[in-house]
Short mmCIF file of C-alpha atoms in Angstrom, two decimals:
data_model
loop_
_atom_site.label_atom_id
_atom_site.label_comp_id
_atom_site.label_asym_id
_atom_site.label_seq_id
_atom_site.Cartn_x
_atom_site.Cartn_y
_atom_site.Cartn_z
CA UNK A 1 0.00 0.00 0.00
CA UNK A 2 1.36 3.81 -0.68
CA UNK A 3 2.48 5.28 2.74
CA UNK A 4 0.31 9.05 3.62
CA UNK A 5 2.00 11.60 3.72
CA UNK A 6 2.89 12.62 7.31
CA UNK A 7 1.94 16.01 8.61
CA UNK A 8 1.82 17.61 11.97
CA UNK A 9 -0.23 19.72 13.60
CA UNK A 10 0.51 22.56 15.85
CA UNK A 11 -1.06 21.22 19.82
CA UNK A 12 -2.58 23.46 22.04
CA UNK A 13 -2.93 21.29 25.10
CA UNK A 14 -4.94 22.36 28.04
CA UNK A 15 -2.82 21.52 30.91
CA UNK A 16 0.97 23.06 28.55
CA UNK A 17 2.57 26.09 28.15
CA UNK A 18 0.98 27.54 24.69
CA UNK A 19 5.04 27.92 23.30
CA UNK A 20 5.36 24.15 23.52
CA UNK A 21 3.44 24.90 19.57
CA UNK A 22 7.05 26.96 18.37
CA UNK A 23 8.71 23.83 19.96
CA UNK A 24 6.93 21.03 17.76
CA UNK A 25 7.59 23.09 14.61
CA UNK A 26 11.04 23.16 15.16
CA UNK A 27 10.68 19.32 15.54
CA UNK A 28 8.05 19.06 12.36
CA UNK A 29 10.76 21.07 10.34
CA UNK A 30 13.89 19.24 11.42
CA UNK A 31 12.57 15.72 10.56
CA UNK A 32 11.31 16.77 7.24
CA UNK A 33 7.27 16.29 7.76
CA UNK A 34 5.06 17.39 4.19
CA UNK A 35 3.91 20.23 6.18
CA UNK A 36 2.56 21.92 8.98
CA UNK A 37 -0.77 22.60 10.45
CA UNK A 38 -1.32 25.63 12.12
CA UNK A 39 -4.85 25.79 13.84
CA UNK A 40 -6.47 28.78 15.85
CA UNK A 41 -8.68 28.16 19.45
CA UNK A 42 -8.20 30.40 22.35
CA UNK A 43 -4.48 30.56 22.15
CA UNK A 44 -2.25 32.28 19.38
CA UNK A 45 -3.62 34.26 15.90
CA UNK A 46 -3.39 31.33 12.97
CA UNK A 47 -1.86 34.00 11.05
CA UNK A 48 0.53 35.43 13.50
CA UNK A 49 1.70 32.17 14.36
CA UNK A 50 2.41 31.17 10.66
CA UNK A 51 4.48 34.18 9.73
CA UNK A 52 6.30 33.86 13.15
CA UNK A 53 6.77 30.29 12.30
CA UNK A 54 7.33 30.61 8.79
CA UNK A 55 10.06 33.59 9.08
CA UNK A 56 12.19 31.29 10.79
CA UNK A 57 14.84 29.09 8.82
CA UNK A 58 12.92 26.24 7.20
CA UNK A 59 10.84 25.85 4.29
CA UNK A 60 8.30 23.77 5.24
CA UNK A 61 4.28 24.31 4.00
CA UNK A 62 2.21 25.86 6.14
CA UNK A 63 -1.57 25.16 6.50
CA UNK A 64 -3.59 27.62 8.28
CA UNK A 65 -7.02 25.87 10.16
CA UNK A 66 -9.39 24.81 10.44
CA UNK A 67 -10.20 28.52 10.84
CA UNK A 68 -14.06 28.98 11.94
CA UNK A 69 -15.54 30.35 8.98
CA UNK A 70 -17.95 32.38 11.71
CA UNK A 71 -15.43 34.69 13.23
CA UNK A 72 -14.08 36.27 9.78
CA UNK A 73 -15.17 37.41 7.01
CA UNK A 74 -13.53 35.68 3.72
CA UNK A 75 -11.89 38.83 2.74
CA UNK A 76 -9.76 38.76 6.01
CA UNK A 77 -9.53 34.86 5.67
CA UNK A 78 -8.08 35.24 2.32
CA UNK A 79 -5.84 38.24 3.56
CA UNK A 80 -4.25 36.80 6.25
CA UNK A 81 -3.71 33.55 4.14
CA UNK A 82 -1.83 36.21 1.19
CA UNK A 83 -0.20 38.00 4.11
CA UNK A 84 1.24 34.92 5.69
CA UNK A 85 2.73 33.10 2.03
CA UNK A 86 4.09 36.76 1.09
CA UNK A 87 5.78 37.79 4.63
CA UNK A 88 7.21 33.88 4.48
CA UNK A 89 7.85 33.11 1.07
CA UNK A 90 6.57 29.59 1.52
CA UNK A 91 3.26 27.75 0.27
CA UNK A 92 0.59 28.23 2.07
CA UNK A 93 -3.03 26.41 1.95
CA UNK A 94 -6.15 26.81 4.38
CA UNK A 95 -8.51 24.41 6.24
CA UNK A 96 -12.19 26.15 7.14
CA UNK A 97 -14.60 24.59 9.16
CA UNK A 98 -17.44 25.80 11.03
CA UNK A 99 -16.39 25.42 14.81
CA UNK A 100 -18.80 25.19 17.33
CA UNK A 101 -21.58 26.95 19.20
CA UNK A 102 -19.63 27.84 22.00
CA UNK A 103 -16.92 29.09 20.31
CA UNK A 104 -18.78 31.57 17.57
CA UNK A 105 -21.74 32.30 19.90
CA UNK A 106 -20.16 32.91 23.39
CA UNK A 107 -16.77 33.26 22.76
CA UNK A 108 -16.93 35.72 19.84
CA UNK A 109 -20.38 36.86 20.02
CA UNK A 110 -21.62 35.73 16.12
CA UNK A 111 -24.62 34.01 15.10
CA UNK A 112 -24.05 30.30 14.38
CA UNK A 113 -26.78 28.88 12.36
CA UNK A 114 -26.98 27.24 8.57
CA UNK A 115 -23.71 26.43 8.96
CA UNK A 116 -23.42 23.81 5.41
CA UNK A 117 -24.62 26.93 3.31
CA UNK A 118 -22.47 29.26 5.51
CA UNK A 119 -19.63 27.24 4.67
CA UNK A 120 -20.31 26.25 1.30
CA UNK A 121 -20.45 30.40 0.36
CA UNK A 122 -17.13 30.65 2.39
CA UNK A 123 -14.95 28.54 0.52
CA UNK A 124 -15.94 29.57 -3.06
CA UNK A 125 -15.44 33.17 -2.04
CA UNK A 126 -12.62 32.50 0.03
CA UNK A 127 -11.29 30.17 -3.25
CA UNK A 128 -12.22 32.97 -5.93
CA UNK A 129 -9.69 35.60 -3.71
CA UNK A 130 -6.95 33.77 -3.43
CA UNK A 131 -7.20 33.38 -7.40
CA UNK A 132 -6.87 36.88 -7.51
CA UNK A 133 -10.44 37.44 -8.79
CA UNK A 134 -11.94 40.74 -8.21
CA UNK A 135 -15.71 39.07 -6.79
CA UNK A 136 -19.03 40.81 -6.36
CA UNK A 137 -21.64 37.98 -4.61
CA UNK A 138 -24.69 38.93 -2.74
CA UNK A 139 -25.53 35.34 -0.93
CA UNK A 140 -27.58 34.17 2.11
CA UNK A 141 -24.65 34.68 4.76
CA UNK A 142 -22.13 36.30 2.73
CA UNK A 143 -21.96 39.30 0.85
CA UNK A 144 -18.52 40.86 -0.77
CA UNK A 145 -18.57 43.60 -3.62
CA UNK A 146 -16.10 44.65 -5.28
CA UNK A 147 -12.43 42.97 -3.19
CA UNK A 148 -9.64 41.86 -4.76
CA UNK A 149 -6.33 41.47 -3.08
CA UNK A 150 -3.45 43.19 -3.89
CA UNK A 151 -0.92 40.64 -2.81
CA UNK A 152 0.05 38.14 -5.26
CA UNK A 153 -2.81 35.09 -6.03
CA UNK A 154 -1.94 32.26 -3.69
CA UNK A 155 -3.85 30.32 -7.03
CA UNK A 156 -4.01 32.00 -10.00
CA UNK A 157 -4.53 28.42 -12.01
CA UNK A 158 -7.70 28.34 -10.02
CA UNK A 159 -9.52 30.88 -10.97
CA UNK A 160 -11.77 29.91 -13.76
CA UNK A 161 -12.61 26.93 -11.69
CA UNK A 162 -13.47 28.30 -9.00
CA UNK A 163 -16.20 30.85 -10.53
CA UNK A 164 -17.18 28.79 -12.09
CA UNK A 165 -19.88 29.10 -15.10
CA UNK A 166 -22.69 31.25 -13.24
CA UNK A 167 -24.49 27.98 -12.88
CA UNK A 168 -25.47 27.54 -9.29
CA UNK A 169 -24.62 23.89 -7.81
CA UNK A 170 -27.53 22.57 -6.49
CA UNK A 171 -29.57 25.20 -6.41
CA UNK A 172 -26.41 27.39 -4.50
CA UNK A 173 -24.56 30.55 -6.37
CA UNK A 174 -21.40 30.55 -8.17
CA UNK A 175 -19.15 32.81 -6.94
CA UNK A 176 -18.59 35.55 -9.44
CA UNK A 177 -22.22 36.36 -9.95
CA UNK A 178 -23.79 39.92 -9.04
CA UNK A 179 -26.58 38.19 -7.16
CA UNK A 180 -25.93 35.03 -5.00
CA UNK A 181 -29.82 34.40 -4.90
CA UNK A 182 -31.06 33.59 -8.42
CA UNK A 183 -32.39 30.35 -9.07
CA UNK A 184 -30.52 27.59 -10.32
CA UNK A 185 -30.56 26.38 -14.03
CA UNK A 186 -30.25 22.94 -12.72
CA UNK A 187 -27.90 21.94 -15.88
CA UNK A 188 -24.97 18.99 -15.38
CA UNK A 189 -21.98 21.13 -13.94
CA UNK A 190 -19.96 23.01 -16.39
CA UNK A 191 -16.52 21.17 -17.37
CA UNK A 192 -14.89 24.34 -14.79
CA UNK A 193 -17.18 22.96 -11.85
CA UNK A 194 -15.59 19.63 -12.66
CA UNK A 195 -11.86 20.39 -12.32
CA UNK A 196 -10.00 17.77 -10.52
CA UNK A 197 -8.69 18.93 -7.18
CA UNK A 198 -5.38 17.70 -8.34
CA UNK A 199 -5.03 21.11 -10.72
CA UNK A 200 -4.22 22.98 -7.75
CA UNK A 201 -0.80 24.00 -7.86
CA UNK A 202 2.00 24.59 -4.56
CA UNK A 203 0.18 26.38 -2.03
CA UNK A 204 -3.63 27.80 -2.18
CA UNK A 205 -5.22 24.64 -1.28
CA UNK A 206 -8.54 25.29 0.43
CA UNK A 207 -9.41 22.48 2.72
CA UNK A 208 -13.36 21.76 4.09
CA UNK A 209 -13.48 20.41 7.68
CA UNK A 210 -16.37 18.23 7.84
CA UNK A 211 -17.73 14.92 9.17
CA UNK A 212 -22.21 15.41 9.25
CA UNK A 213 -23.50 14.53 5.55
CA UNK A 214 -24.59 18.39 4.69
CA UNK A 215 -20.69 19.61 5.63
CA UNK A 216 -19.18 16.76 3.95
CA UNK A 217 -21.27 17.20 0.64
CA UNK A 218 -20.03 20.71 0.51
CA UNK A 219 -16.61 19.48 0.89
CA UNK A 220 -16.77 17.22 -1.97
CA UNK A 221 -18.53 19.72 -4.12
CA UNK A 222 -16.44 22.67 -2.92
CA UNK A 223 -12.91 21.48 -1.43
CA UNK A 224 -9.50 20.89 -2.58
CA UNK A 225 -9.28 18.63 0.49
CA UNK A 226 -11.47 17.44 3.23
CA UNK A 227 -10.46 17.49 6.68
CA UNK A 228 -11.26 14.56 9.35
CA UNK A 229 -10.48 15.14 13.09
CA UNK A 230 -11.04 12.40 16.50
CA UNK A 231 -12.34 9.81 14.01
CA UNK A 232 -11.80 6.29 14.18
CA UNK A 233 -10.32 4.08 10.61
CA UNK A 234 -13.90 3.12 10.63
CA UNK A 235 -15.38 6.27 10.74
CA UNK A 236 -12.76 7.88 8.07
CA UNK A 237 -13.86 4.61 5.62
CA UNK A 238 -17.35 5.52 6.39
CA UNK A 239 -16.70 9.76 5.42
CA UNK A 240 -14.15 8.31 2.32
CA UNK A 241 -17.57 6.28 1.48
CA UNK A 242 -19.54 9.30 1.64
CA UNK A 243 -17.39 12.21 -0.19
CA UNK A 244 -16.63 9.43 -3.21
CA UNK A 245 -20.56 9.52 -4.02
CA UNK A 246 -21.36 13.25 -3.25
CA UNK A 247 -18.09 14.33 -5.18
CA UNK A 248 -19.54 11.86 -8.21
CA UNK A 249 -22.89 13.77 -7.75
CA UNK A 250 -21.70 17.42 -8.33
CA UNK A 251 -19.69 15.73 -11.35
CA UNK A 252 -16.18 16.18 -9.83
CA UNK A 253 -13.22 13.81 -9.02
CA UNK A 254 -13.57 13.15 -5.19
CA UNK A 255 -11.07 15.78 -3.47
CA UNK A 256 -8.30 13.94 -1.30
CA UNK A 257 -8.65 13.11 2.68
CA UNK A 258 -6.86 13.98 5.65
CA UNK A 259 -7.44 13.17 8.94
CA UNK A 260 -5.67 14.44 11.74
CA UNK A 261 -4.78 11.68 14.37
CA UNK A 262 -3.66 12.29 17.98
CA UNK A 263 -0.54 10.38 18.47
CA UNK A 264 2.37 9.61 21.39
CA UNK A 265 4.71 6.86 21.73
CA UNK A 266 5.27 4.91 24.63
CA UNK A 267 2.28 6.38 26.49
CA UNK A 268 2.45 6.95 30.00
CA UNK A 269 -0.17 7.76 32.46
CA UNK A 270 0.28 11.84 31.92
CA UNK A 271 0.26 11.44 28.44
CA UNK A 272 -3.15 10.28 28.15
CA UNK A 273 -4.07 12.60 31.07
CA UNK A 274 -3.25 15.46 28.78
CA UNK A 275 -4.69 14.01 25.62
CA UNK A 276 -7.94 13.22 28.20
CA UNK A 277 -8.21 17.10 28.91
CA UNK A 278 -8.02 18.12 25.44
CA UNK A 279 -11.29 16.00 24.34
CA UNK A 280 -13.51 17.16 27.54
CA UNK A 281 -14.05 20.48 25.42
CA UNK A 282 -15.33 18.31 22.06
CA UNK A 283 -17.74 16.00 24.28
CA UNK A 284 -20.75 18.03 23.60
CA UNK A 285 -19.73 19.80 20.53
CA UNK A 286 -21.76 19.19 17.49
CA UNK A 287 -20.63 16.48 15.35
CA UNK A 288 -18.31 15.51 17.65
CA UNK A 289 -20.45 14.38 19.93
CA UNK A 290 -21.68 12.12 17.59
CA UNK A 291 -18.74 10.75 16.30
CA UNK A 292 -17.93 9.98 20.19
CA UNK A 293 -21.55 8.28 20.58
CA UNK A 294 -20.89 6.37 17.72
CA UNK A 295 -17.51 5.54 18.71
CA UNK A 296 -19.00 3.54 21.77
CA UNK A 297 -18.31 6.00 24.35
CA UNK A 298 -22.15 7.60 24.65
CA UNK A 299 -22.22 7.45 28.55
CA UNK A 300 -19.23 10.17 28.89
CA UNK A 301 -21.05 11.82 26.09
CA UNK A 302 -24.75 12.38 27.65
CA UNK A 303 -22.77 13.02 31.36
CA UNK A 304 -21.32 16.19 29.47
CA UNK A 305 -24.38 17.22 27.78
CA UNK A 306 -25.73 17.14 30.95
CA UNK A 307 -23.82 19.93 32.27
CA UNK A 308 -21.70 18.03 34.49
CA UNK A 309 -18.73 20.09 35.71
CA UNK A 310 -15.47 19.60 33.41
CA UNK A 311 -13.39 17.91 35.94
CA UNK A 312 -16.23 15.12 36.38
CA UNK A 313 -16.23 14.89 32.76
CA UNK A 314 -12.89 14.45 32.51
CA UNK A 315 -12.66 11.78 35.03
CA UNK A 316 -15.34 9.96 33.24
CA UNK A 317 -13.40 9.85 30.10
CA UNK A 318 -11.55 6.62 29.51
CA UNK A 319 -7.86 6.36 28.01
CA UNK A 320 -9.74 3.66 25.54
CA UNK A 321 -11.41 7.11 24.36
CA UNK A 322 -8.71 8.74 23.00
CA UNK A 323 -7.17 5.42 22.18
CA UNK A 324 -9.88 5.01 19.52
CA UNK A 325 -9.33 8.28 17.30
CA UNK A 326 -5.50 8.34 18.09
CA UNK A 327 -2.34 6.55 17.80
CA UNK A 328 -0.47 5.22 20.60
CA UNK A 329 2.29 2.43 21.25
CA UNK A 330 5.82 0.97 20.06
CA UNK A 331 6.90 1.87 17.07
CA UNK A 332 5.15 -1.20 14.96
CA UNK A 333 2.14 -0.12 16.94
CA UNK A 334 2.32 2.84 15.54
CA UNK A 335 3.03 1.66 12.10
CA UNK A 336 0.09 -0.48 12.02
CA UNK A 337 -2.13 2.34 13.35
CA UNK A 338 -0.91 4.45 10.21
CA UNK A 339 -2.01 1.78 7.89
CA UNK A 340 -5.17 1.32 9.27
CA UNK A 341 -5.90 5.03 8.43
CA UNK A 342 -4.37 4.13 5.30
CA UNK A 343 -6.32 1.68 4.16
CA UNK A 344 -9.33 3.47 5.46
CA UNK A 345 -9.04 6.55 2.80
CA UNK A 346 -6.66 8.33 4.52
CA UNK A 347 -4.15 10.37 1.79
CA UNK A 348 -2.38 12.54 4.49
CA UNK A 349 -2.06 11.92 8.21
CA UNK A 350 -2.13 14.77 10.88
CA UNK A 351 0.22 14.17 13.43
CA UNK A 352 -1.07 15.95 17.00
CA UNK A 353 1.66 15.43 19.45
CA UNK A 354 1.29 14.37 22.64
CA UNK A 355 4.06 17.31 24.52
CA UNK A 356 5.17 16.46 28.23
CA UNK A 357 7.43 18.70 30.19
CA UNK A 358 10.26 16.43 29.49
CA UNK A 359 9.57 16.71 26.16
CA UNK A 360 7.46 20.20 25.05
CA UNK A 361 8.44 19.30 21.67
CA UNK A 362 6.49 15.86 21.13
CA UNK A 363 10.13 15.08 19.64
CA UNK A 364 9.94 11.23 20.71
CA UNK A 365 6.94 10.55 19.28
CA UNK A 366 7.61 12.82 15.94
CA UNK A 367 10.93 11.34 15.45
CA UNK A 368 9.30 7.20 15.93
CA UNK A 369 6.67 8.27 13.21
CA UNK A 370 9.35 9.98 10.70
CA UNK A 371 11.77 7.12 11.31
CA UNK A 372 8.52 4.35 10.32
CA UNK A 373 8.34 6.61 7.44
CA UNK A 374 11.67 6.07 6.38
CA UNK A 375 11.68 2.73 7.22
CA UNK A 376 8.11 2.37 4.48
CA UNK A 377 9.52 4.30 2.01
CA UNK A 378 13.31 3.41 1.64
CA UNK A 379 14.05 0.06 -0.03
CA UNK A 380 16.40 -1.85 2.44
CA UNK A 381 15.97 0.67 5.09
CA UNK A 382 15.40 -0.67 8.56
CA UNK A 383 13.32 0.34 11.20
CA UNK A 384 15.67 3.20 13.66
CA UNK A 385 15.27 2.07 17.55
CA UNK A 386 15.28 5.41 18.80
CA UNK A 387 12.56 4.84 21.60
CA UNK A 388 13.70 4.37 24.75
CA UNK A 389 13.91 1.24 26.15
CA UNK A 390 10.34 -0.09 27.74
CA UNK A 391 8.64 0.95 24.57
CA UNK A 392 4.85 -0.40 23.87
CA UNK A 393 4.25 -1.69 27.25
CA UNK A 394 1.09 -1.21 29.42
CA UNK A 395 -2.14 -1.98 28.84
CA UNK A 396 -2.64 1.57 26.50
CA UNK A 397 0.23 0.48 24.29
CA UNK A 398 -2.12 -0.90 21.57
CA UNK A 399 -4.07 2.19 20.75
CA UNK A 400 -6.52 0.37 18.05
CA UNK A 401 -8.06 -1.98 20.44
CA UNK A 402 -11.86 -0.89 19.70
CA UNK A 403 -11.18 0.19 15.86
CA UNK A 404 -9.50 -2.79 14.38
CA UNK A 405 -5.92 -1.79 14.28
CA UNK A 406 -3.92 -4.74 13.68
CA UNK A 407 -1.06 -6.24 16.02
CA UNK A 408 0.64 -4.15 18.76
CA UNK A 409 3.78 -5.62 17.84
CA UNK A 410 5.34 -7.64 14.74
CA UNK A 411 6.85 -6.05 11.64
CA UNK A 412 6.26 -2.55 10.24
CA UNK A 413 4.38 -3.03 7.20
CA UNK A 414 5.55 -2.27 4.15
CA UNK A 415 4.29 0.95 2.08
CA UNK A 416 4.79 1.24 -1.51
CA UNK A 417 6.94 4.95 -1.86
CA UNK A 418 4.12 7.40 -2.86
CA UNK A 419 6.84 9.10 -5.79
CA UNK A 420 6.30 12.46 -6.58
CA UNK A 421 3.81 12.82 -3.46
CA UNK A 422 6.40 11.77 -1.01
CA UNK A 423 6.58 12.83 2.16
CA UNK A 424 9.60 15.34 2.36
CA UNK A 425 9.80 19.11 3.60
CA UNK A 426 8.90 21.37 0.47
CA UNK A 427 7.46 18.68 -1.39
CA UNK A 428 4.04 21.07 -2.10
CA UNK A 429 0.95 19.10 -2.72
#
């Protein structure tokens, strides 16, 4: 099978220091990971972060998100994407999603509510920017009238594609037009609707966050990418399942998966303590919730929709929880756990460290991962022992036990090297 590419993703643990995230980048950048994922919460500016990150030496990709689509405008999305590839010089895609109640409602004061159209007018205006297109569109949520950025298009080879004809998809706007709220022709998408996601050239990538049916049929109508986070293999293979048939709907080659997967070798107790904390938040957030129900863990689920206080939620929460969307163990553990996703759909996986005051960087567990990597992708290269001594042992070591896994131990399986996709810093797409 072809090995993902290997990402990372900036963590912004609870119970760390925030700068542990400048910490892992340094580690992301130094063991050559396809790029780096830079999200935003209650922490550090996405954008900030990224030209902070991304002025120092390296040349890694960035990608910015999932940004909530709720708290900016797509002009400013689409500026502080342009700001952040010019200030930097390197590529630079985007991942929007549309967050959660709490965090658009009470945190930034914004109305949350028909979030699929919200998001599906988002990305085509954020999409028709960034190809240097000067828009007018008059939609449901979003309105823009005459913008065009002045800093050079992040995807100029885009453009056409993403304005499309003036035919609405399914009964939604093109971007482009003067009125987002004519009727559709209902016609077969025009050949630009259809472009394969593939066109997209280094940097400009807009990725959908999704996992409900009406997000993740604007990400396969919409998106360069779709975005996957705390999901089990099964549940990727089930979302995989789901974009294939509303991608062959709208007429369009189904856009590429990524899912990002919480990960730490040789767990210990404070490990999953920290990874523990980090889910209480996503217990009763929409979708999520759900994908934890379905997971098998509905009791911990219902105790935090019942406003139990976070600390009793948290010490309802099983290690088997984050166990099931996340990768833990020895390093064949861990290898096996990467296939799974694999075979599951999976194109590029999200590394979210585990960090630990001994080690803010998740370096141990980055440097297992890129070393498996190798290890796939080099003929004749072996596997690097670089874990300490003790690794995979305890009853957490095998993080796949209710998703289907594989062996915690045995050989690494073998990956067929993905070629001009590989996995190595300033590879692009």
């Amino acid at each position: 099978m072809t090995f993902p590419k290997l990402s990372v993703s900036l963590p912004y643990w609870q119970n760390r220091p925030p700068l542990d995230a400048l910490a892992v980048a340094e580690a992301a950048e130094k063991l050559a990971y396809h790029r780096l994922w830079i999200g935003e919460m209650a922490t550090f500016d996405a954008f900030a972060l990224a030209t902070a990150i991304g002025r120092s030496p390296g040349r890694m990709p960035l990608c910015l998100g999932p940004l909530p689509i709720g708290v900016r405008t797509p002009a400013t999305i689409a500026m502080g994407a342009a700001t952040v590839a010019a200030l930097t010089g390197r590529p630079v895609d985007l991942a929007l999603g549309t967050s959660s109640t709490v965090l658009v409602r009470d945190w930034h004061g914004r109305r949350r509510h028909r979030t699929a159209r919200h998001l599906d007018e988002t990305t085509r205006i954020v999409g028709a920017l960034l190809a240097g297109e000067k828009v007018e569109y008059d939609g449901l949520i979003e309105r823009t009238r005459g913008f065009r950025l002045r800093l050079p298009a992040l995807r100029p080879t885009r453009a056409h594609a993403v304005l499309g004809s003036g035919a609405a998809a399914r009964g939604w706007p093109s971007v482009g037009s003067t009125t987002g709220r004519g009727p559709s022709t209902g016609d077969r998408p025009s050949a630009a609707h259809r472009a394969a996601p593939a066109d997209v050239g280094p940097g400009g990538e807009i990725a959908v966050a999704a996992f409900g049916e009406r997000a993740l049929d604007v990400a396969a109508r919409c998106a360069d990418r779709v975005v996957l986070n705390l999901v089990t293999p099964a549940q990727t293979a089930r979302c995989v399942t789901a974009i294939g048939e509303f991608a062959a709907r709208a007429g369009r080659a189904a856009p590429p998966v990524s899912v990002w997967v919480t990960a730490g070798a040789d767990p210990d107790a404070d490990m999953f303590t920290t990874v523990r904390s980090g889910v209480v938040g996503y217990l009763r957030a929409p979708g999520y919730d759900a994908m934890f129900t379905e997971a098998g863990f509905g009791e911990v689920v219902r105790l935090a929709h019942g406003g139990a206080h976070p600390r009793d939620v948290l010490a309802a929460i099983p290690d088997e929880l984050p166990a099931a969307v996340g990768m833990f163990g020895d390093p064949a553990t861990l290898a096996a756990r990467l296939g799974t996703y694999r075979d599951a759909g999976a194109d590029e996986v999200v590394v979210v460290p585990v960090t630990t005051a001994a080690d803010p960087a998740g370096y141990r567990t980055l440097d297992a991962l890129a070393a498996i990597r190798e290890s796939a992708t080099r003929p004749g290269a072996e596997l690097r022992g670089r874990l300490l001594p003790g690794s995979g042992s305890g009853p957490h070591a095998n993080g796949a036990s209710r998703s289907g896994s594989g062996p915690a131990t045995g050989e690494v399986p073998r990956f067929e090297t993905p070629g001009a996709a590989g996995d190595s810093a300033g590879s692009g797409r």
